[in-house]
PDB file of C-alpha atoms in Angstrom:
ATOM      1  CA  MET A 123     -43.269  -5.078 -18.196  1.00 40.00           C
ATOM      2  CA  ARG A 124     -39.897  -6.045 -16.928  1.00 45.00           C
ATOM      3  CA  THR A 125     -39.052  -9.668 -15.838  1.00 44.00           C
ATOM      4  CA  ALA A 126     -38.484  -9.832 -12.259  1.00 49.00           C
ATOM      5  CA  VAL A 127     -35.278 -10.710 -11.077  1.00 53.00           C
ATOM      6  CA  THR A 128     -34.894 -13.408  -8.585  1.00 52.00           C
ATOM      7  CA  GLY A 129     -32.087 -15.823  -7.022  1.00 49.00           C
ATOM      8  CA  ARG A 130     -32.012 -17.721 -10.286  1.00 51.00           C
ATOM      9  CA  ASN A 131     -31.365 -15.004 -12.898  1.00 51.00           C
ATOM     10  CA  CYS A 132     -29.617 -12.380 -10.839  1.00 58.00           C
ATOM     11  CA  GLY A 133     -26.030 -14.285 -10.718  1.00 53.00           C
ATOM     12  CA  ALA A 134     -26.934 -15.946  -7.172  1.00 54.00           C
ATOM     13  CA  ASP A 135     -24.104 -17.366  -5.405  1.00 54.00           C
ATOM     14  CA  PRO A 136     -24.231 -21.376  -4.042  1.00 49.00           C
ATOM     15  CA  GLU A 137     -26.618 -20.151  -1.047  1.00 44.00           C
ATOM     16  CA  GLY A 138     -28.978 -18.860  -3.212  1.00 46.00           C
ATOM     17  CA  VAL A 139     -28.048 -15.145  -2.059  1.00 51.00           C
ATOM     18  CA  CYS A 140     -28.634 -12.500  -5.107  1.00 69.00           C
ATOM     19  CA  ARG A 141     -25.283 -10.777  -5.781  1.00 85.00           C
ATOM     20  CA  ASN A 142     -25.708  -6.896  -6.590  1.00 91.00           C
ATOM     21  CA  PRO A 143     -23.549  -6.652  -9.482  1.00 93.00           C
ATOM     22  CA  PHE A 144     -22.849  -2.696  -8.752  1.00 94.00           C
ATOM     23  CA  ALA A 145     -21.583  -3.830  -5.150  1.00 93.00           C
ATOM     24  CA  ALA A 146     -18.277  -1.798  -4.077  1.00 91.00           C
ATOM     25  CA  ARG A 147     -16.118  -5.203  -4.346  1.00 90.00           C
ATOM     26  CA  TYR A 148     -17.017  -5.161  -8.021  1.00 92.00           C
ATOM     27  CA  VAL A 149     -16.986  -1.318  -9.335  1.00 90.00           C
ATOM     28  CA  ALA A 150     -13.807  -0.655  -6.907  1.00 84.00           C
ATOM     29  CA  SER A 151     -11.320   1.568  -9.022  1.00 74.00           C
ATOM     30  CA  MET A 152      -8.706  -1.258  -8.758  1.00 71.00           C
ATOM     31  CA  ARG A 153     -11.366  -3.853 -10.010  1.00 81.00           C
ATOM     32  CA  LEU A 154     -12.012  -2.208 -13.190  1.00 87.00           C
ATOM     33  CA  ALA A 155     -10.270  -2.132 -16.332  1.00 90.00           C
ATOM     34  CA  SER A 156      -8.924   1.377 -17.594  1.00 92.00           C
ATOM     35  CA  ARG A 157     -10.927   2.361 -20.261  1.00 94.00           C
ATOM     36  CA  ASP A 158     -11.274   5.415 -22.548  1.00 95.00           C
ATOM     37  CA  ALA A 159     -14.350   7.206 -23.517  1.00 94.00           C
ATOM     38  CA  ASN A 160     -15.089   5.076 -26.214  1.00 96.00           C
ATOM     39  CA  GLY A 161     -15.301   1.944 -23.840  1.00 95.00           C
ATOM     40  CA  HIS A 162     -11.943   0.658 -25.090  1.00 96.00           C
ATOM     41  CA  ARG A 163      -9.378  -0.985 -22.755  1.00 95.00           C
ATOM     42  CA  ARG A 164      -6.364   1.155 -22.685  1.00 93.00           C
ATOM     43  CA  ASP A 165      -3.158  -0.100 -23.267  1.00 92.00           C
ATOM     44  CA  LEU A 166      -1.245   1.325 -20.496  1.00 90.00           C
ATOM     45  CA  ARG A 167       2.349  -0.516 -21.137  1.00 87.00           C
ATOM     46  CA  PRO A 168       3.742   2.320 -23.288  1.00 87.00           C
ATOM     47  CA  LEU A 169       2.404   4.989 -20.832  1.00 87.00           C
ATOM     48  CA  ALA A 170       4.174   2.861 -17.957  1.00 83.00           C
ATOM     49  CA  ALA A 171       7.389   2.321 -19.922  1.00 81.00           C
ATOM     50  CA  LEU A 172       7.486   6.019 -20.219  1.00 80.00           C
ATOM     51  CA  LEU A 173       7.082   6.831 -16.667  1.00 81.00           C
ATOM     52  CA  ALA A 174       9.419   4.294 -15.275  1.00 74.00           C
ATOM     53  CA  ARG A 175      12.191   5.844 -17.382  1.00 76.00           C
ATOM     54  CA  GLY A 176      11.849   8.913 -15.100  1.00 68.00           C
ATOM     55  CA  GLY A 177      11.538  12.616 -15.673  1.00 74.00           C
ATOM     56  CA  ARG A 178       9.253  14.903 -14.758  1.00 79.00           C
ATOM     57  CA  GLY A 179       6.109  12.868 -14.933  1.00 90.00           C
ATOM     58  CA  GLY A 180       2.684  14.314 -15.408  1.00 93.00           C
ATOM     59  CA  ALA A 181      -1.225  14.468 -14.883  1.00 95.00           C
ATOM     60  CA  ILE A 182      -4.059  12.624 -15.889  1.00 96.00           C
ATOM     61  CA  VAL A 183      -6.883  15.145 -16.310  1.00 97.00           C
ATOM     62  CA  GLY A 184     -10.550  14.652 -16.122  1.00 95.00           C
ATOM     63  CA  PRO A 185     -13.940  15.344 -14.326  1.00 94.00           C
ATOM     64  CA  HIS A 186     -15.281  13.563 -11.422  1.00 92.00           C
ATOM     65  CA  GLY A 187     -16.063   9.810 -12.446  1.00 92.00           C
ATOM     66  CA  SER A 188     -13.944   9.880 -15.274  1.00 94.00           C
ATOM     67  CA  GLY A 189     -11.350   6.926 -14.376  1.00 93.00           C
ATOM     68  CA  LYS A 190      -8.618   9.028 -13.485  1.00 95.00           C
ATOM     69  CA  SER A 191      -7.887   6.677 -10.114  1.00 94.00           C
ATOM     70  CA  THR A 192      -8.642   3.568 -12.005  1.00 94.00           C
ATOM     71  CA  LEU A 193      -5.780   4.575 -14.262  1.00 95.00           C
ATOM     72  CA  LEU A 194      -3.369   6.034 -11.829  1.00 95.00           C
ATOM     73  CA  GLY A 195      -3.549   2.552  -9.574  1.00 93.00           C
ATOM     74  CA  GLN A 196      -3.242   0.306 -12.991  1.00 92.00           C
ATOM     75  CA  LEU A 197      -0.053   2.357 -14.159  1.00 91.00           C
ATOM     76  CA  ALA A 198       1.335   2.034 -10.700  1.00 92.00           C
ATOM     77  CA  ASP A 199       0.663  -1.828 -10.771  1.00 90.00           C
ATOM     78  CA  HIS A 200       2.576  -1.882 -14.206  1.00 88.00           C
ATOM     79  CA  ILE A 201       5.785   0.387 -13.130  1.00 88.00           C
ATOM     80  CA  GLU A 202       5.995  -1.544 -10.155  1.00 88.00           C
ATOM     81  CA  ALA A 203       5.736  -4.809 -11.986  1.00 87.00           C
ATOM     82  CA  SER A 204       9.027  -3.807 -13.758  1.00 81.00           C
ATOM     83  CA  SER A 205      10.697  -3.576 -10.874  1.00 73.00           C
ATOM     84  CA  SER A 206      10.835   0.102 -10.435  1.00 78.00           C
ATOM     85  CA  LYS A 207       9.979   1.987  -6.799  1.00 90.00           C
ATOM     86  CA  VAL A 208       6.271   3.219  -6.607  1.00 92.00           C
ATOM     87  CA  LEU A 209       4.939   5.504  -3.999  1.00 95.00           C
ATOM     88  CA  ARG A 210       1.121   5.624  -3.607  1.00 96.00           C
ATOM     89  CA  LEU A 211      -0.167   8.427  -1.952  1.00 96.00           C
ATOM     90  CA  ARG A 212      -3.985   9.705  -1.587  1.00 95.00           C
ATOM     91  CA  LEU A 213      -5.332  13.261  -0.588  1.00 92.00           C
ATOM     92  CA  ARG A 214      -8.910  12.546   0.954  1.00 89.00           C
ATOM     93  CA  ALA A 215      -9.269  16.210   2.266  1.00 87.00           C
ATOM     94  CA  HIS A 216      -7.261  19.357   2.314  1.00 86.00           C
ATOM     95  CA  GLY A 217      -6.220  18.741   5.631  1.00 90.00           C
ATOM     96  CA  ASP A 218      -3.909  15.688   4.177  1.00 92.00           C
ATOM     97  CA  ALA A 219      -1.570  18.101   2.367  1.00 95.00           C
ATOM     98  CA  ALA A 220       1.360  18.248   4.535  1.00 95.00           C
ATOM     99  CA  ALA A 221       1.694  15.038   5.461  1.00 96.00           C
ATOM    100  CA  ILE A 222       1.501  13.987   1.559  1.00 96.00           C
ATOM    101  CA  VAL A 223       4.072  16.691   1.071  1.00 96.00           C
ATOM    102  CA  MET A 224       6.239  15.207   3.873  1.00 97.00           C
ATOM    103  CA  SER A 225       6.015  11.667   2.234  1.00 97.00           C
ATOM    104  CA  ILE A 226       7.290  13.201  -1.141  1.00 97.00           C
ATOM    105  CA  ALA A 227      10.071  14.663   0.783  1.00 96.00           C
ATOM    106  CA  ARG A 228      10.985  11.349   1.723  1.00 96.00           C
ATOM    107  CA  ALA A 229      10.206   9.171  -1.212  1.00 95.00           C
ATOM    108  CA  PRO A 230      13.097   6.757  -2.485  1.00 93.00           C
ATOM    109  CA  ARG A 231      15.199   8.400  -4.774  1.00 93.00           C
ATOM    110  CA  GLY A 232      14.371   8.132  -8.179  1.00 91.00           C
ATOM    111  CA  SER A 233      11.152   6.360  -7.495  1.00 91.00           C
ATOM    112  CA  VAL A 234       7.447   7.151  -9.281  1.00 93.00           C
ATOM    113  CA  VAL A 235       5.317   8.910  -7.011  1.00 95.00           C
ATOM    114  CA  CYS A 236       1.498   8.665  -7.528  1.00 95.00           C
ATOM    115  CA  VAL A 237      -0.624  10.931  -6.197  1.00 97.00           C
ATOM    116  CA  ASP A 238      -4.364  10.636  -6.425  1.00 96.00           C
ATOM    117  CA  GLY A 239      -6.120  14.190  -5.780  1.00 94.00           C
ATOM    118  CA  TRP A 240      -3.475  16.407  -6.817  1.00 94.00           C
ATOM    119  CA  GLU A 241      -5.657  19.484  -6.744  1.00 91.00           C
ATOM    120  CA  ARG A 242      -6.302  19.261  -2.700  1.00 92.00           C
ATOM    121  CA  LEU A 243      -2.560  20.368  -2.030  1.00 94.00           C
ATOM    122  CA  GLY A 244      -3.584  24.053  -2.751  1.00 91.00           C
ATOM    123  CA  TRP A 245      -0.925  26.422  -2.548  1.00 93.00           C
ATOM    124  CA  MET A 246       1.444  23.263  -1.298  1.00 95.00           C
ATOM    125  CA  VAL A 247       1.682  21.992  -4.716  1.00 94.00           C
ATOM    126  CA  ALA A 248       4.586  24.480  -5.110  1.00 94.00           C
ATOM    127  CA  ILE A 249       6.603  22.652  -2.415  1.00 96.00           C
ATOM    128  CA  ALA A 250       5.848  19.343  -3.564  1.00 96.00           C
ATOM    129  CA  LEU A 251       7.311  20.007  -7.045  1.00 95.00           C
ATOM    130  CA  VAL A 252      10.362  21.204  -5.207  1.00 96.00           C
ATOM    131  CA  ALA A 253      10.431  17.884  -3.024  1.00 96.00           C
ATOM    132  CA  ALA A 254       9.961  15.348  -5.730  1.00 95.00           C
ATOM    133  CA  ARG A 255      12.830  17.489  -7.738  1.00 94.00           C
ATOM    134  CA  LEU A 256      15.094  17.094  -4.850  1.00 95.00           C
ATOM    135  CA  ARG A 257      14.166  13.252  -4.508  1.00 94.00           C
ATOM    136  CA  ARG A 258      14.366  13.090  -8.846  1.00 94.00           C
ATOM    137  CA  ALA A 259      11.156  11.108  -7.863  1.00 93.00           C
ATOM    138  CA  THR A 260       8.712  11.284 -11.009  1.00 93.00           C
ATOM    139  CA  LEU A 261       5.059  12.608 -10.160  1.00 95.00           C
ATOM    140  CA  VAL A 262       2.282  10.859 -11.527  1.00 96.00           C
ATOM    141  CA  VAL A 263      -1.301  12.594 -10.631  1.00 97.00           C
ATOM    142  CA  THR A 264      -4.731  12.748 -11.009  1.00 96.00           C
ATOM    143  CA  SER A 265      -6.434  16.363 -11.359  1.00 94.00           C
ATOM    144  CA  HIS A 266      -9.836  17.760 -12.104  1.00 92.00           C
ATOM    145  CA  ARG A 267      -7.899  20.381 -14.817  1.00 89.00           C
ATOM    146  CA  ARG A 268      -4.614  21.246 -16.070  1.00 90.00           C
ATOM    147  CA  GLY A 269      -2.021  22.921 -13.845  1.00 82.00           C
ATOM    148  CA  TYR A 270       1.745  22.677 -13.067  1.00 84.00           C
ATOM    149  CA  LEU A 271       2.567  19.314 -14.500  1.00 91.00           C
ATOM    150  CA  PRO A 272       2.202  18.117 -18.312  1.00 91.00           C
ATOM    151  CA  THR A 273      -1.094  16.381 -19.222  1.00 92.00           C
ATOM    152  CA  LEU A 274      -0.418  12.599 -20.037  1.00 93.00           C
ATOM    153  CA  VAL A 275      -3.840  11.431 -20.233  1.00 94.00           C
ATOM    154  CA  GLU A 276      -7.384  13.446 -20.374  1.00 95.00           C
ATOM    155  CA  CYS A 277     -10.179  11.283 -19.241  1.00 96.00           C
ATOM    156  CA  ARG A 278     -13.784  11.872 -20.403  1.00 96.00           C
ATOM    157  CA  THR A 279     -17.045  10.133 -19.556  1.00 96.00           C
ATOM    158  CA  SER A 280     -19.674   8.791 -21.874  1.00 96.00           C
ATOM    159  CA  ILE A 281     -22.525   6.489 -21.808  1.00 96.00           C
ATOM    160  CA  ALA A 282     -20.121   4.104 -24.001  1.00 97.00           C
ATOM    161  CA  LEU A 283     -17.737   4.105 -21.125  1.00 96.00           C
ATOM    162  CA  LEU A 284     -20.532   3.460 -18.897  1.00 97.00           C
ATOM    163  CA  GLU A 285     -22.096   0.528 -21.028  1.00 97.00           C
ATOM    164  CA  ALA A 286     -18.346  -0.704 -21.213  1.00 96.00           C
ATOM    165  CA  ILE A 287     -17.832  -1.022 -17.502  1.00 96.00           C
ATOM    166  CA  VAL A 288     -21.611  -2.546 -16.742  1.00 96.00           C
ATOM    167  CA  ALA A 289     -20.969  -5.178 -19.709  1.00 95.00           C
ATOM    168  CA  ASP A 290     -17.624  -6.715 -17.837  1.00 93.00           C
ATOM    169  CA  LEU A 291     -19.821  -6.868 -14.063  1.00 94.00           C
ATOM    170  CA  PRO A 292     -20.433 -10.527 -12.824  1.00 91.00           C
ATOM    171  CA  GLY A 293     -23.726 -12.224 -14.234  1.00 91.00           C
ATOM    172  CA  HIS A 294     -24.316  -9.533 -16.748  1.00 92.00           C
ATOM    173  CA  HIS A 295     -25.650 -11.911 -19.118  1.00 90.00           C
ATOM    174  CA  LEU A 296     -28.236 -13.263 -16.475  1.00 89.00           C
ATOM    175  CA  TRP A 297     -29.466  -9.941 -15.176  1.00 91.00           C
ATOM    176  CA  PHE A 298     -29.025  -7.254 -17.777  1.00 93.00           C
ATOM    177  CA  GLY A 299     -32.376  -6.598 -19.710  1.00 89.00           C
ATOM    178  CA  GLN A 300     -33.945  -8.238 -16.679  1.00 83.00           C
ATOM    179  CA  GLY A 301     -33.016  -6.480 -13.697  1.00 85.00           C
ATOM    180  CA  ILE A 302     -31.205  -3.680 -15.244  1.00 93.00           C
ATOM    181  CA  ALA A 303     -32.325  -2.336 -18.867  1.00 93.00           C
ATOM    182  CA  GLN A 304     -30.636  -0.385 -21.294  1.00 93.00           C
ATOM    183  CA  GLY A 305     -32.560   2.923 -20.828  1.00 95.00           C
ATOM    184  CA  ASP A 306     -31.138   2.632 -16.934  1.00 96.00           C
ATOM    185  CA  LEU A 307     -27.705   3.260 -17.687  1.00 97.00           C
ATOM    186  CA  ALA A 308     -28.940   6.580 -19.777  1.00 96.00           C
ATOM    187  CA  ALA A 309     -31.063   7.572 -17.094  1.00 97.00           C
ATOM    188  CA  SER A 310     -28.458   7.014 -14.473  1.00 97.00           C
ATOM    189  CA  PHE A 311     -25.758   8.649 -16.439  1.00 97.00           C
ATOM    190  CA  LEU A 312     -27.828  11.922 -16.563  1.00 97.00           C
ATOM    191  CA  ALA A 313     -28.816  11.846 -13.530  1.00 98.00           C
ATOM    192  CA  ALA A 314     -25.495  11.510 -12.232  1.00 97.00           C
ATOM    193  CA  GLY A 315     -24.258  14.427 -14.643  1.00 96.00           C
ATOM    194  CA  GLY A 316     -21.888  12.218 -16.680  1.00 96.00           C
ATOM    195  CA  ASP A 317     -20.231  11.114 -13.579  1.00 96.00           C
ATOM    196  CA  VAL A 318     -19.526   7.247 -14.031  1.00 96.00           C
ATOM    197  CA  ARG A 319     -18.912   6.392 -10.481  1.00 94.00           C
ATOM    198  CA  VAL A 320     -21.902   7.888  -9.244  1.00 96.00           C
ATOM    199  CA  ALA A 321     -23.975   6.317 -11.936  1.00 97.00           C
ATOM    200  CA  LEU A 322     -23.032   3.217 -10.975  1.00 96.00           C
ATOM    201  CA  PHE A 323     -23.973   3.820  -7.323  1.00 95.00           C
ATOM    202  CA  MET A 324     -27.365   4.615  -8.956  1.00 96.00           C
ATOM    203  CA  LEU A 325     -27.547   1.520 -10.319  1.00 96.00           C
ATOM    204  CA  TYR A 326     -26.702  -0.462  -7.512  1.00 95.00           C
ATOM    205  CA  ASP A 327     -29.969   1.297  -5.773  1.00 94.00           C
ATOM    206  CA  VAL A 328     -31.854   0.363  -8.698  1.00 94.00           C
ATOM    207  CA  PHE A 329     -31.198  -3.060  -8.619  1.00 93.00           C
ATOM    208  CA  GLU A 330     -31.457  -3.227  -4.786  1.00 90.00           C
ATOM    209  CA  ARG A 331     -35.057  -1.930  -5.121  1.00 89.00           C
ATOM    210  CA  ARG A 332     -36.255  -4.885  -7.937  1.00 83.00           C
ATOM    211  CA  VAL A 333     -34.482  -7.841  -6.456  1.00 78.00           C
ATOM    212  CA  ARG A 334     -36.112  -6.331  -2.656  1.00 69.00           C
ATOM    213  CA  GLY A 335     -39.375  -6.868  -4.233  1.00 65.00           C
ATOM    214  CA  THR A 336     -38.866 -10.607  -4.905  1.00 51.00           C
ATOM    215  CA  GLY A 337     -37.627 -11.494  -1.334  1.00 43.00           C
ATOM    216  CA  ALA A 338     -34.248 -12.040  -2.962  1.00 44.00           C
ATOM    217  CA  ARG A 339     -31.347 -10.410  -0.782  1.00 43.00           C
ATOM    218  CA  ARG A 340     -28.071  -9.036  -1.923  1.00 44.00           C
TER     219      ARG A 340
END
């Protein structure tokens, strides 16, 4: 039988409110370290230096929930830290395509343009490429499949990746093995079809159910 999770052993704040370690504020892409499929932290410096030198750029390719957005955002941070101009764009839906292409056409000359959700441009990809070329901009994009740009990094998911992310969450030594067990990671990963982001959402719900049974709050 699992030990009940309480305010004492779940990483409670000073007011005794139990924090859910899988909350969005902890698992948001910009708060997580970029890791490969083995769970190892990526050394972003060589890739950031390459992109900062200009050129055509490339794509970060991989399935849903494999860390593409995390890697893109942290690459942008590295490049920006070297005083290079970075434009960050995100396509949330196909309807954003025209606005994204217009933003690329107006990008600072010689800048690095990071586009999350590149495949949502659809047929407007060709126009975006021309616009970037005219601005002498380096495109760095995320995509679920290989396409018009060379592949910079291919992201993959694994149980090891999920385990490494979970190990980094706040209070891990307090709740792991009690509120969340090793078997929960494998079960959520399989149920999510290998999508680490969805697996983390599922683990949030598992943690909430177990904490709520003790009367503790998130």
